[in-house]
Short mmCIF file of C-alpha atoms in Angstrom, two decimals:
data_model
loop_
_atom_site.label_atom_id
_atom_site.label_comp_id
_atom_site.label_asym_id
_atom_site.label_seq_id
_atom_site.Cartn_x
_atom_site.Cartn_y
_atom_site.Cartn_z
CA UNK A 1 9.07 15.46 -16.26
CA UNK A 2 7.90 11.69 -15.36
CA UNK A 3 4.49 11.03 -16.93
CA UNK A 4 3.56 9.56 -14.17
CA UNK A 5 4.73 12.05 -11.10
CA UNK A 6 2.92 14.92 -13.20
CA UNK A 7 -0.35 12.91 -12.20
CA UNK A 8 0.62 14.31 -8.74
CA UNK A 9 -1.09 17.68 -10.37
CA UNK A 10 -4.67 16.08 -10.12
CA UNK A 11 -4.53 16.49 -6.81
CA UNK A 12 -5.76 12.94 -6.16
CA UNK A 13 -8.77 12.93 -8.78
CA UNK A 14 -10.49 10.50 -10.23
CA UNK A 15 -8.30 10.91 -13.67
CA UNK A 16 -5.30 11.11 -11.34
CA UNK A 17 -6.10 7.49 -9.87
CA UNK A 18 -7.93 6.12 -13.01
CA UNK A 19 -4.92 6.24 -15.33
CA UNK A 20 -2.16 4.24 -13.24
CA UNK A 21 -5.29 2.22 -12.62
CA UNK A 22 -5.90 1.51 -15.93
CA UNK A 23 -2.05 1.29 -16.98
CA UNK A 24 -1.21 -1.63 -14.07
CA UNK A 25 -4.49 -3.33 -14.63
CA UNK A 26 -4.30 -4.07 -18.15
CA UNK A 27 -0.80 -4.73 -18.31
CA UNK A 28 -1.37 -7.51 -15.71
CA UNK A 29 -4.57 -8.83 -17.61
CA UNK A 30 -2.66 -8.60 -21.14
CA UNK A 31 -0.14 -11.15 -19.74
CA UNK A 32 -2.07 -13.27 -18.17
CA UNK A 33 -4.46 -13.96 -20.59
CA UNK A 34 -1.25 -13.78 -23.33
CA UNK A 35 -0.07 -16.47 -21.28
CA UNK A 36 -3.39 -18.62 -22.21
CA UNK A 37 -3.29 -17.62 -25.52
CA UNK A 38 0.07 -18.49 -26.94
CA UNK A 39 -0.04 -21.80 -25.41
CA UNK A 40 -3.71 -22.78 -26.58
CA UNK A 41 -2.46 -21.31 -29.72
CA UNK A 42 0.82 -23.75 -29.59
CA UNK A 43 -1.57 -26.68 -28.95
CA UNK A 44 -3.74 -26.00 -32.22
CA UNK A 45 -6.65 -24.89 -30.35
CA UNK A 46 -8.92 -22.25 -32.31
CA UNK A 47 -9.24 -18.99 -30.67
CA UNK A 48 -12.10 -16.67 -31.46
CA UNK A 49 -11.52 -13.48 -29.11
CA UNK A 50 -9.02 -12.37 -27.05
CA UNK A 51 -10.44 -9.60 -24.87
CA UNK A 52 -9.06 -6.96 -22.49
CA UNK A 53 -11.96 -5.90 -20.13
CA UNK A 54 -15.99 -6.98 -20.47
CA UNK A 55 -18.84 -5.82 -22.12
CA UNK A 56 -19.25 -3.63 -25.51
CA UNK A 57 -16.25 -3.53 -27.40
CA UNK A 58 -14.30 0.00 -27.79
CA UNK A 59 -12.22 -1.00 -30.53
CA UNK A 60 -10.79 -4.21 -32.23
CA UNK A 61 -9.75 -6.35 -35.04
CA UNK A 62 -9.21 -9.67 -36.53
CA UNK A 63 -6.27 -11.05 -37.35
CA UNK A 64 -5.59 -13.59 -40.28
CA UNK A 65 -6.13 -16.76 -37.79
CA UNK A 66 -9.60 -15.45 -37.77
CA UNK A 67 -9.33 -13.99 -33.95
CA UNK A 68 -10.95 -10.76 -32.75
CA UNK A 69 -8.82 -8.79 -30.61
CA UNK A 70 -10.89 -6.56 -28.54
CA UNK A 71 -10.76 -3.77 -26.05
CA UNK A 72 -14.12 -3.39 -23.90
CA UNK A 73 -15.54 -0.64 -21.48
CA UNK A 74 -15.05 -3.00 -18.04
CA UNK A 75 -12.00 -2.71 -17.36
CA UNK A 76 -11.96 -5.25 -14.87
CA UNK A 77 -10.01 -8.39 -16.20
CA UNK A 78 -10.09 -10.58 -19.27
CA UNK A 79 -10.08 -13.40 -21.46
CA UNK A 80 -9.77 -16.13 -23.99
CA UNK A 81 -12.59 -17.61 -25.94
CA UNK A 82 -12.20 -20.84 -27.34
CA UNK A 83 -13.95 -21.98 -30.46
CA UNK A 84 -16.04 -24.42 -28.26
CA UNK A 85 -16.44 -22.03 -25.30
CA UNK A 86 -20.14 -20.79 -24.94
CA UNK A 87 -18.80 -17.79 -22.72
CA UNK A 88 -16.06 -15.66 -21.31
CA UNK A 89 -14.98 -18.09 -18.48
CA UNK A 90 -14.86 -20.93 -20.21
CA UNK A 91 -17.92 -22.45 -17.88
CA UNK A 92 -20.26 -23.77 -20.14
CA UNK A 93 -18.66 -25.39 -23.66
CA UNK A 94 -20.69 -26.94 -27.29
CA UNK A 95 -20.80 -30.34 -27.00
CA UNK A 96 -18.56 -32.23 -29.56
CA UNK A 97 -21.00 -34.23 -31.04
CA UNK A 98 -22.69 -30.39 -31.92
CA UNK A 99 -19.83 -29.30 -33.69
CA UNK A 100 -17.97 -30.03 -37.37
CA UNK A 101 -15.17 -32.49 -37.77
CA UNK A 102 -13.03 -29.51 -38.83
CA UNK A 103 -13.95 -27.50 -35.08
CA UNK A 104 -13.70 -31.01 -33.35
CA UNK A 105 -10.21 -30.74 -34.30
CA UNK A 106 -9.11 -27.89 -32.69
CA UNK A 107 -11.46 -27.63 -30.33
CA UNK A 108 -9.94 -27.23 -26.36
CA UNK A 109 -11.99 -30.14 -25.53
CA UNK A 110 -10.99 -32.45 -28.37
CA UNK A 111 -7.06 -31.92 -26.69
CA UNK A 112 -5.31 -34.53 -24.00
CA UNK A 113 -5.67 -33.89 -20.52
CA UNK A 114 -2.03 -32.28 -20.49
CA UNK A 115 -2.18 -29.92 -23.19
CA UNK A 116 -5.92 -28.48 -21.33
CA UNK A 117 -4.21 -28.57 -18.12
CA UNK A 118 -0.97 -26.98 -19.70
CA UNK A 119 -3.30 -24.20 -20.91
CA UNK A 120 -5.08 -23.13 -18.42
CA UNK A 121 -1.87 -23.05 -16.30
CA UNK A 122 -0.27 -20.56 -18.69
CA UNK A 123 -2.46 -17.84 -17.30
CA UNK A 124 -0.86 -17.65 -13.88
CA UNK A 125 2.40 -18.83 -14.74
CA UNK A 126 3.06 -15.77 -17.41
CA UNK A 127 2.50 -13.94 -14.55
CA UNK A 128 4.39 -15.10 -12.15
CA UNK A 129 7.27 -15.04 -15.40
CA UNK A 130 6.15 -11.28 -15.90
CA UNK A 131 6.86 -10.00 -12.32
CA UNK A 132 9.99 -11.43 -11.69
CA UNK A 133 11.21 -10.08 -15.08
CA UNK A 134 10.26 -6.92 -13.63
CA UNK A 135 12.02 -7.32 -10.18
CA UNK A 136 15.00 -8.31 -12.70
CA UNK A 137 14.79 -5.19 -14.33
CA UNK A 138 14.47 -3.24 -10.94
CA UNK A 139 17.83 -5.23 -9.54
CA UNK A 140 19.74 -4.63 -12.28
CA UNK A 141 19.04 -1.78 -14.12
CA UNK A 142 17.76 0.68 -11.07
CA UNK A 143 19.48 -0.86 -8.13
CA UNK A 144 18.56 -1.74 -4.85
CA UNK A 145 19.29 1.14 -2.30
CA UNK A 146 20.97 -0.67 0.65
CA UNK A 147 21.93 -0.01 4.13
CA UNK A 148 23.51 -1.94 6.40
CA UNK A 149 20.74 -3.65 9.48
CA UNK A 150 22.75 -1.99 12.31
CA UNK A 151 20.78 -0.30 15.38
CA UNK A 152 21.45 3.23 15.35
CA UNK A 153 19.06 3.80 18.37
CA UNK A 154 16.05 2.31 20.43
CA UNK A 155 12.50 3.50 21.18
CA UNK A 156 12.45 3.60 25.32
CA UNK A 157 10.17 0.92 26.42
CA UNK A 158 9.86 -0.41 22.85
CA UNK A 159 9.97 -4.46 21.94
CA UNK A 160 13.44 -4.02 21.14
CA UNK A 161 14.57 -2.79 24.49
CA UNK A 162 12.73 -5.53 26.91
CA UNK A 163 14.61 -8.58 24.00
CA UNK A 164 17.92 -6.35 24.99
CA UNK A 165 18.90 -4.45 21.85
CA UNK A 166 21.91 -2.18 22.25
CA UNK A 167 22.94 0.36 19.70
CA UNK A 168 25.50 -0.43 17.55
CA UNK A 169 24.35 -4.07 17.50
CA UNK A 170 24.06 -5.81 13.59
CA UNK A 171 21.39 -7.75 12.89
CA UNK A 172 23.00 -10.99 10.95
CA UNK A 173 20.21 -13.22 10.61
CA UNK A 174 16.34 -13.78 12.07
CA UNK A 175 15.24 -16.85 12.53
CA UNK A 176 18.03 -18.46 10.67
CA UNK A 177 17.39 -16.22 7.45
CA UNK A 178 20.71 -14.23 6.98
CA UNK A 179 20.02 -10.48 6.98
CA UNK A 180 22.43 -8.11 4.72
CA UNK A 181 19.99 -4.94 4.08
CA UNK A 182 17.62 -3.22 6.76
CA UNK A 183 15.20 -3.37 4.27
CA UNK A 184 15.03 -6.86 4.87
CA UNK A 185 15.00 -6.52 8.64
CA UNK A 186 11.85 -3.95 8.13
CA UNK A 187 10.16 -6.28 6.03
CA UNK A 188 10.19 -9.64 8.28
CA UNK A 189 9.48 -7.46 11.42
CA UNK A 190 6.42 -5.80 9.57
CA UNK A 191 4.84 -8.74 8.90
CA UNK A 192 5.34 -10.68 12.06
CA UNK A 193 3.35 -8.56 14.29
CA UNK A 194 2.95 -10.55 17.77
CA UNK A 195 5.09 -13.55 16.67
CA UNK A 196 8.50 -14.51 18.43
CA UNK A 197 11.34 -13.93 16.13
CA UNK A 198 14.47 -15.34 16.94
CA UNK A 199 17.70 -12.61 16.50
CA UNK A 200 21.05 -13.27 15.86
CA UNK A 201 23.29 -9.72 16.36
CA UNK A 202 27.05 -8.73 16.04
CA UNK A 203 27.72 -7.31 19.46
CA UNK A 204 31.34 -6.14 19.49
CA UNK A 205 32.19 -9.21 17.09
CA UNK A 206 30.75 -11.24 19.41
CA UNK A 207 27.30 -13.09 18.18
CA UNK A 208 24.59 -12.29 20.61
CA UNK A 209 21.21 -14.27 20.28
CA UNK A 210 18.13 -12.26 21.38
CA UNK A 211 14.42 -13.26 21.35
CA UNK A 212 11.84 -10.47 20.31
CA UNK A 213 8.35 -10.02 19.56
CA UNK A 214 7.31 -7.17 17.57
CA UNK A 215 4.36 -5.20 18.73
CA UNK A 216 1.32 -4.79 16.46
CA UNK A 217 1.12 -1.09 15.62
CA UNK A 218 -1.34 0.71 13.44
CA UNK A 219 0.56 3.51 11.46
CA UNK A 220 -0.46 6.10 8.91
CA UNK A 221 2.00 6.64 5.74
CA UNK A 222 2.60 9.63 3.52
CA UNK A 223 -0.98 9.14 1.60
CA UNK A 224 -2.76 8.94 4.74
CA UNK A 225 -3.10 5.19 4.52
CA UNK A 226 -3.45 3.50 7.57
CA UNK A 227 -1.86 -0.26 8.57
CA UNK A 228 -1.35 -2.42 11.23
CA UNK A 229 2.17 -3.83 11.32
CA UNK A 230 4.78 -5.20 13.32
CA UNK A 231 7.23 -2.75 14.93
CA UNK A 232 10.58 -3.59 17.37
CA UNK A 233 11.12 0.47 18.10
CA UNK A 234 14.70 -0.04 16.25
CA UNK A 235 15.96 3.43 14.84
CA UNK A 236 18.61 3.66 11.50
CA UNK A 237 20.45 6.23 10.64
CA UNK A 238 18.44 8.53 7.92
CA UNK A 239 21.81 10.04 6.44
CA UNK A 240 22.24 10.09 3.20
CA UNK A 241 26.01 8.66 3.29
CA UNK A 242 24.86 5.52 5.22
CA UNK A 243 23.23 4.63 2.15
CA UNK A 244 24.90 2.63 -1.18
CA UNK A 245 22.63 2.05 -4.52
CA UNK A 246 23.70 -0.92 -5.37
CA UNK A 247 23.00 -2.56 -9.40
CA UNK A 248 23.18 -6.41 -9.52
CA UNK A 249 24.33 -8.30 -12.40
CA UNK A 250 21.48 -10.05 -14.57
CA UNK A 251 21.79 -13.21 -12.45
CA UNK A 252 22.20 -11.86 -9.66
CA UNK A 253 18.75 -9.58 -10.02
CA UNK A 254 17.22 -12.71 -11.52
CA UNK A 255 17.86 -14.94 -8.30
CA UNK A 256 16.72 -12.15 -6.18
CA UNK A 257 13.44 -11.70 -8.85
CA UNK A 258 12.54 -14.78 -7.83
CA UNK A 259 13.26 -14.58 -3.94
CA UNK A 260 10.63 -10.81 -4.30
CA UNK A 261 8.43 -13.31 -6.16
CA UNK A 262 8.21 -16.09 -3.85
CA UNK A 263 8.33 -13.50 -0.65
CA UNK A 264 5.17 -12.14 -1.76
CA UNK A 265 3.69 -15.59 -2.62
CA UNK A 266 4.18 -16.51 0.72
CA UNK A 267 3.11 -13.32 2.63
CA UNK A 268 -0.08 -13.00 1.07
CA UNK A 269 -0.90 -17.10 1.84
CA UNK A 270 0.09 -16.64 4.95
CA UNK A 271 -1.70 -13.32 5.90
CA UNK A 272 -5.13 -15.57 4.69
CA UNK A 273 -4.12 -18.33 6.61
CA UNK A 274 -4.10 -15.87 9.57
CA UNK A 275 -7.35 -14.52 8.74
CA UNK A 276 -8.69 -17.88 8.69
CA UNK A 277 -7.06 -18.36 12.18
CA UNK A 278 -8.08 -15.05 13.98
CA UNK A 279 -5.15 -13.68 13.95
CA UNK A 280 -5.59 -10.74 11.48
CA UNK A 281 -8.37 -8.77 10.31
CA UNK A 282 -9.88 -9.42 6.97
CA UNK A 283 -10.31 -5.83 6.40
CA UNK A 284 -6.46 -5.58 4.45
CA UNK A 285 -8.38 -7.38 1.65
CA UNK A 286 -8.88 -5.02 -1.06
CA UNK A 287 -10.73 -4.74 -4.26
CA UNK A 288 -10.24 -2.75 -7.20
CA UNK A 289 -11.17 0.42 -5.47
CA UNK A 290 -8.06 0.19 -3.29
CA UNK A 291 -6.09 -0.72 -6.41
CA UNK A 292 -6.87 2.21 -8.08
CA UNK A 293 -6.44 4.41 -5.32
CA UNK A 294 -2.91 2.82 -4.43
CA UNK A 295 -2.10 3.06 -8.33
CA UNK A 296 -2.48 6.77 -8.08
CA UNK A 297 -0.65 7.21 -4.94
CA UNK A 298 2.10 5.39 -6.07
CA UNK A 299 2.44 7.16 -9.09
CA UNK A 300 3.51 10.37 -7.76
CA UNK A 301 6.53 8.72 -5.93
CA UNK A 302 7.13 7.83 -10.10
CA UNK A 303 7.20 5.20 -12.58
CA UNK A 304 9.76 3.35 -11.10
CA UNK A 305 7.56 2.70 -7.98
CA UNK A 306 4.28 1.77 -10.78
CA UNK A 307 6.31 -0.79 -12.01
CA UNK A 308 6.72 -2.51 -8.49
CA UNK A 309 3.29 -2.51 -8.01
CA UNK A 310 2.46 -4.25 -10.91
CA UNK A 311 4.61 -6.52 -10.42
CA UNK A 312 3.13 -7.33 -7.00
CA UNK A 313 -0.18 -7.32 -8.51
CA UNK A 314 1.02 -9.53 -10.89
CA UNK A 315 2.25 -11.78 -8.38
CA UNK A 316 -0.95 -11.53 -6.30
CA UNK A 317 -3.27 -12.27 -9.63
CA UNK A 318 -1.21 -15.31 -10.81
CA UNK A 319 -1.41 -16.27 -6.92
CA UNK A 320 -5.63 -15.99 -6.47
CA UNK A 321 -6.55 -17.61 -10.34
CA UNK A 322 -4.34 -21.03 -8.86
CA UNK A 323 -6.79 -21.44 -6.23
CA UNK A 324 -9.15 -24.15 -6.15
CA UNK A 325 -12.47 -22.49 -6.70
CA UNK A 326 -14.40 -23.39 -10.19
CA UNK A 327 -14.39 -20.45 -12.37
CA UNK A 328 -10.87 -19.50 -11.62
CA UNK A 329 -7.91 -21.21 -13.42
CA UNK A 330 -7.33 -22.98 -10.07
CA UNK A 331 -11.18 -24.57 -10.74
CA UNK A 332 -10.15 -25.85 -13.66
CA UNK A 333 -7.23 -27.78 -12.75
CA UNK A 334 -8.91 -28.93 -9.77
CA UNK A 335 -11.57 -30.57 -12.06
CA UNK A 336 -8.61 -32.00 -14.75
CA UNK A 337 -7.07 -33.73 -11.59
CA UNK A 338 -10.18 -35.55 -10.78
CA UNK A 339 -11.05 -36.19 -14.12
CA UNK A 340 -6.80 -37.38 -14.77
CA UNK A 341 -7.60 -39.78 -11.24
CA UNK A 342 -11.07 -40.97 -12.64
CA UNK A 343 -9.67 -41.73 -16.09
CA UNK A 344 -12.69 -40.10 -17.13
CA UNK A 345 -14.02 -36.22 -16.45
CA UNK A 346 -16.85 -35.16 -14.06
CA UNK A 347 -20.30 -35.46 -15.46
CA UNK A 348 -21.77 -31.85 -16.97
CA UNK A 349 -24.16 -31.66 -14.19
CA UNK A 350 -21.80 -32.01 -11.43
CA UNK A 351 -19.45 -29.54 -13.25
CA UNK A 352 -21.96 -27.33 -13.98
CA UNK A 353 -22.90 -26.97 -10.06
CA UNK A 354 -19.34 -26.52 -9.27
CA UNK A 355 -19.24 -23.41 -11.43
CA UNK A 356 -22.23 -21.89 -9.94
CA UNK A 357 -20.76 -22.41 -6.47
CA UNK A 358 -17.50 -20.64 -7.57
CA UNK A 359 -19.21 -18.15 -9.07
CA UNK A 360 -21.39 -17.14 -5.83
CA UNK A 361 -17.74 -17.20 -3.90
CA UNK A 362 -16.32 -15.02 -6.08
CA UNK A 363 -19.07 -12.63 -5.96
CA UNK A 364 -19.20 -12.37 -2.73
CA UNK A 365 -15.56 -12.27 -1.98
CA UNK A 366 -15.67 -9.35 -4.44
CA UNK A 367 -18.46 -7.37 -2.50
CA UNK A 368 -16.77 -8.18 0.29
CA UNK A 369 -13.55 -6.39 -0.50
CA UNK A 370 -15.55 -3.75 -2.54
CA UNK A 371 -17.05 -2.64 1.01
CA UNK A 372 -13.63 -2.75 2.49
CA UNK A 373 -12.77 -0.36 -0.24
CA UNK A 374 -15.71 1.83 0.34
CA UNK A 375 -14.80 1.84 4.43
CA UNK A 376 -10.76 2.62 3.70
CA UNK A 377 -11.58 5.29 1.20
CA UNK A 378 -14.26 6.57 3.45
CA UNK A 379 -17.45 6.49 1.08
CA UNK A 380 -18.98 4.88 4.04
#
């Protein structure tokens, strides 16, 4: 039996959500922080800990570079420590003139502007790298169940009939994007809630163009999870012979790895970008209570499913550190920008307050989706 489906037997404990939990998270964290790692390490900078979680070590050792790997009780993210860093984030660092000739060396400060940039940037990028390895995998070596976006049947008095859907149209592109799976079709629908989505359909093998804008609907799935999404009231056929699982070639899966990649990029800047607008609710944003609660869930559909999600996760980590906000990775290469259009970096001081700021952002954007947790979950 699947490791991971047998959690089903829990019955939706805590063990039942804490061990996907625990299996997506650090997997995500090892490779991001991997990714600073082996770069810093190709640069010549000396590491002193690499650490998966926070707090009082579990368990650990050193290897013969002289770095401690660790495992701590916080399970909550990661790092790199530097042989100049005074702590985990990398916010407050020994002056050079305080340190040997022999640390100066291969200290991260004492390297150019490009190889600090370059190594900071590894975090995020091994992620991004990580999940579309992953959607690889999923492309080629599970295959992609696929059925063709015809409409089977309409919802009476749904979005789909008032823009003049007919069964037995074929949906062939929206909005210019060509369309060769429903899948697809569910996906762009489901996140364009209100929007105007411009439909191109084989009618007959005639091309018909039809204009439609999908209703915002709040619906429940299997775990009792509830979402608001865009729906057009088109049916598909639910028969089993209507269905092909189709495995790509490695190129093939790697081209589309990228395309799940960049979709998900792109849906979660644009879902802030309509939060920012008004035009969705802020209460989607999630914290690691909703992570572990969707890890669980989604490991009694298997680990097939676990694997997706950390992919996405991965995506979505690799995603938030590239923001501009000191303290994340995106902080940092905000600062090396200035400092590369200066010719010379920001004063201590100044950098000093910009940590601080990012710090109280990221606290509260954590609370923040902490009490959207405790609301979804119902502790409230």
């Amino acid at each position: 039996m699947d490791i991971f489906t047998s959690l089903a037997g829990f019955g939706g404990t805590l063990l039942g959500y804490l061990i996907p939990f625990l299996f997506v998270l650090t997997v995500v964290v090892f490779v991001h922080e991997m990714g600073h790692f082996l770069v810093a390490r190709w640069c010549g900078v000396g590491i002193k800990a690499f650490s998966i979680g926070f707090g009082p070590e579990i368990f650990g050792f050193n290897d013969r570079h002289g770095t401690r790997w660790r495992v701590a009780w916080i399970p909550l993210g990661g790092y790199v420590k530097f042989i100049d860093d005074e702590n985990a984030a990398s916010a407050g660092q020994k002056s050079l003139d305080s340190m040997s000739e022999a640390d100066r060396k291969i200290s991260f400060q004492g390297k150019s502007l490009a190889q600090r940039a370059a190594i900071v940037a590894a975090g995020p990028i091994a992620n991004f790298i990580f999940a579309i390895l992953i959607f690889t995998a999923i492309f080629s070596v599970f295959g992609e169940r696929i059925t063709a976006p015809k409409v089977d049947s309409i919802t009476p008095g749904s979005a789909a009939e008032r823009a003049g859907f007919k069964p037995g149209d074929l949906v062939t592109s929206i909005d210019g994007t060509s369309i060769t799976n429903f899948s697809e079709m569910q996906r762009i629908v489901a996140t364009s809630p209100d929007r105007e989505l411009h439909f191109v359909v084989d009618r007959g093998g005639a091309p018909v163009d039809l204009t439609a804008v999908p209703e915002r609907k709040e619906i429940t799935d299997r775990f009792g999870n509830t979402f608001k999404i865009g729906l057009l009231g088109i049916k598909r056929s639910a028969s089993p012979d209507d269905w092909t699982l189709e495995r790509h070639d490695p190129l093939t899966a790697f081209v589309m790895g990228v395309k799940e990649c960049y979709f998900v990029v792109s849906r979660s800047l644009g879902y802030l970008y309509d939060v920012i607008k008004g035009r969705e609710d802020a209460d989607q944003l999630g914290g690691p209570l909703r992570i572990a609660q969707v890890s669980g869930q989604v490991a009694t559909a298997g680990f097939l499913a676990l694997l997706n999600l950390a992919a996405i996760i991965s995506v979505s980590i690799g995603l938030i550190n590239l923001f501009p906000i000191p303290m994340l990775d995106g902080g940092h290469l905000l600062f090396y920008g200035i400092e590369a259009v200066r010719g010379k970096p920001l004063s201590e001081s100044t950098q000093e307050i910009g940590f601080r700021i990012g710090l109280a952002f990221v606290l509260m954007l954590m609370i923040f989706a902490t009490w959207n947790d405790l609301i979804h979950l119902k502790f409230l």
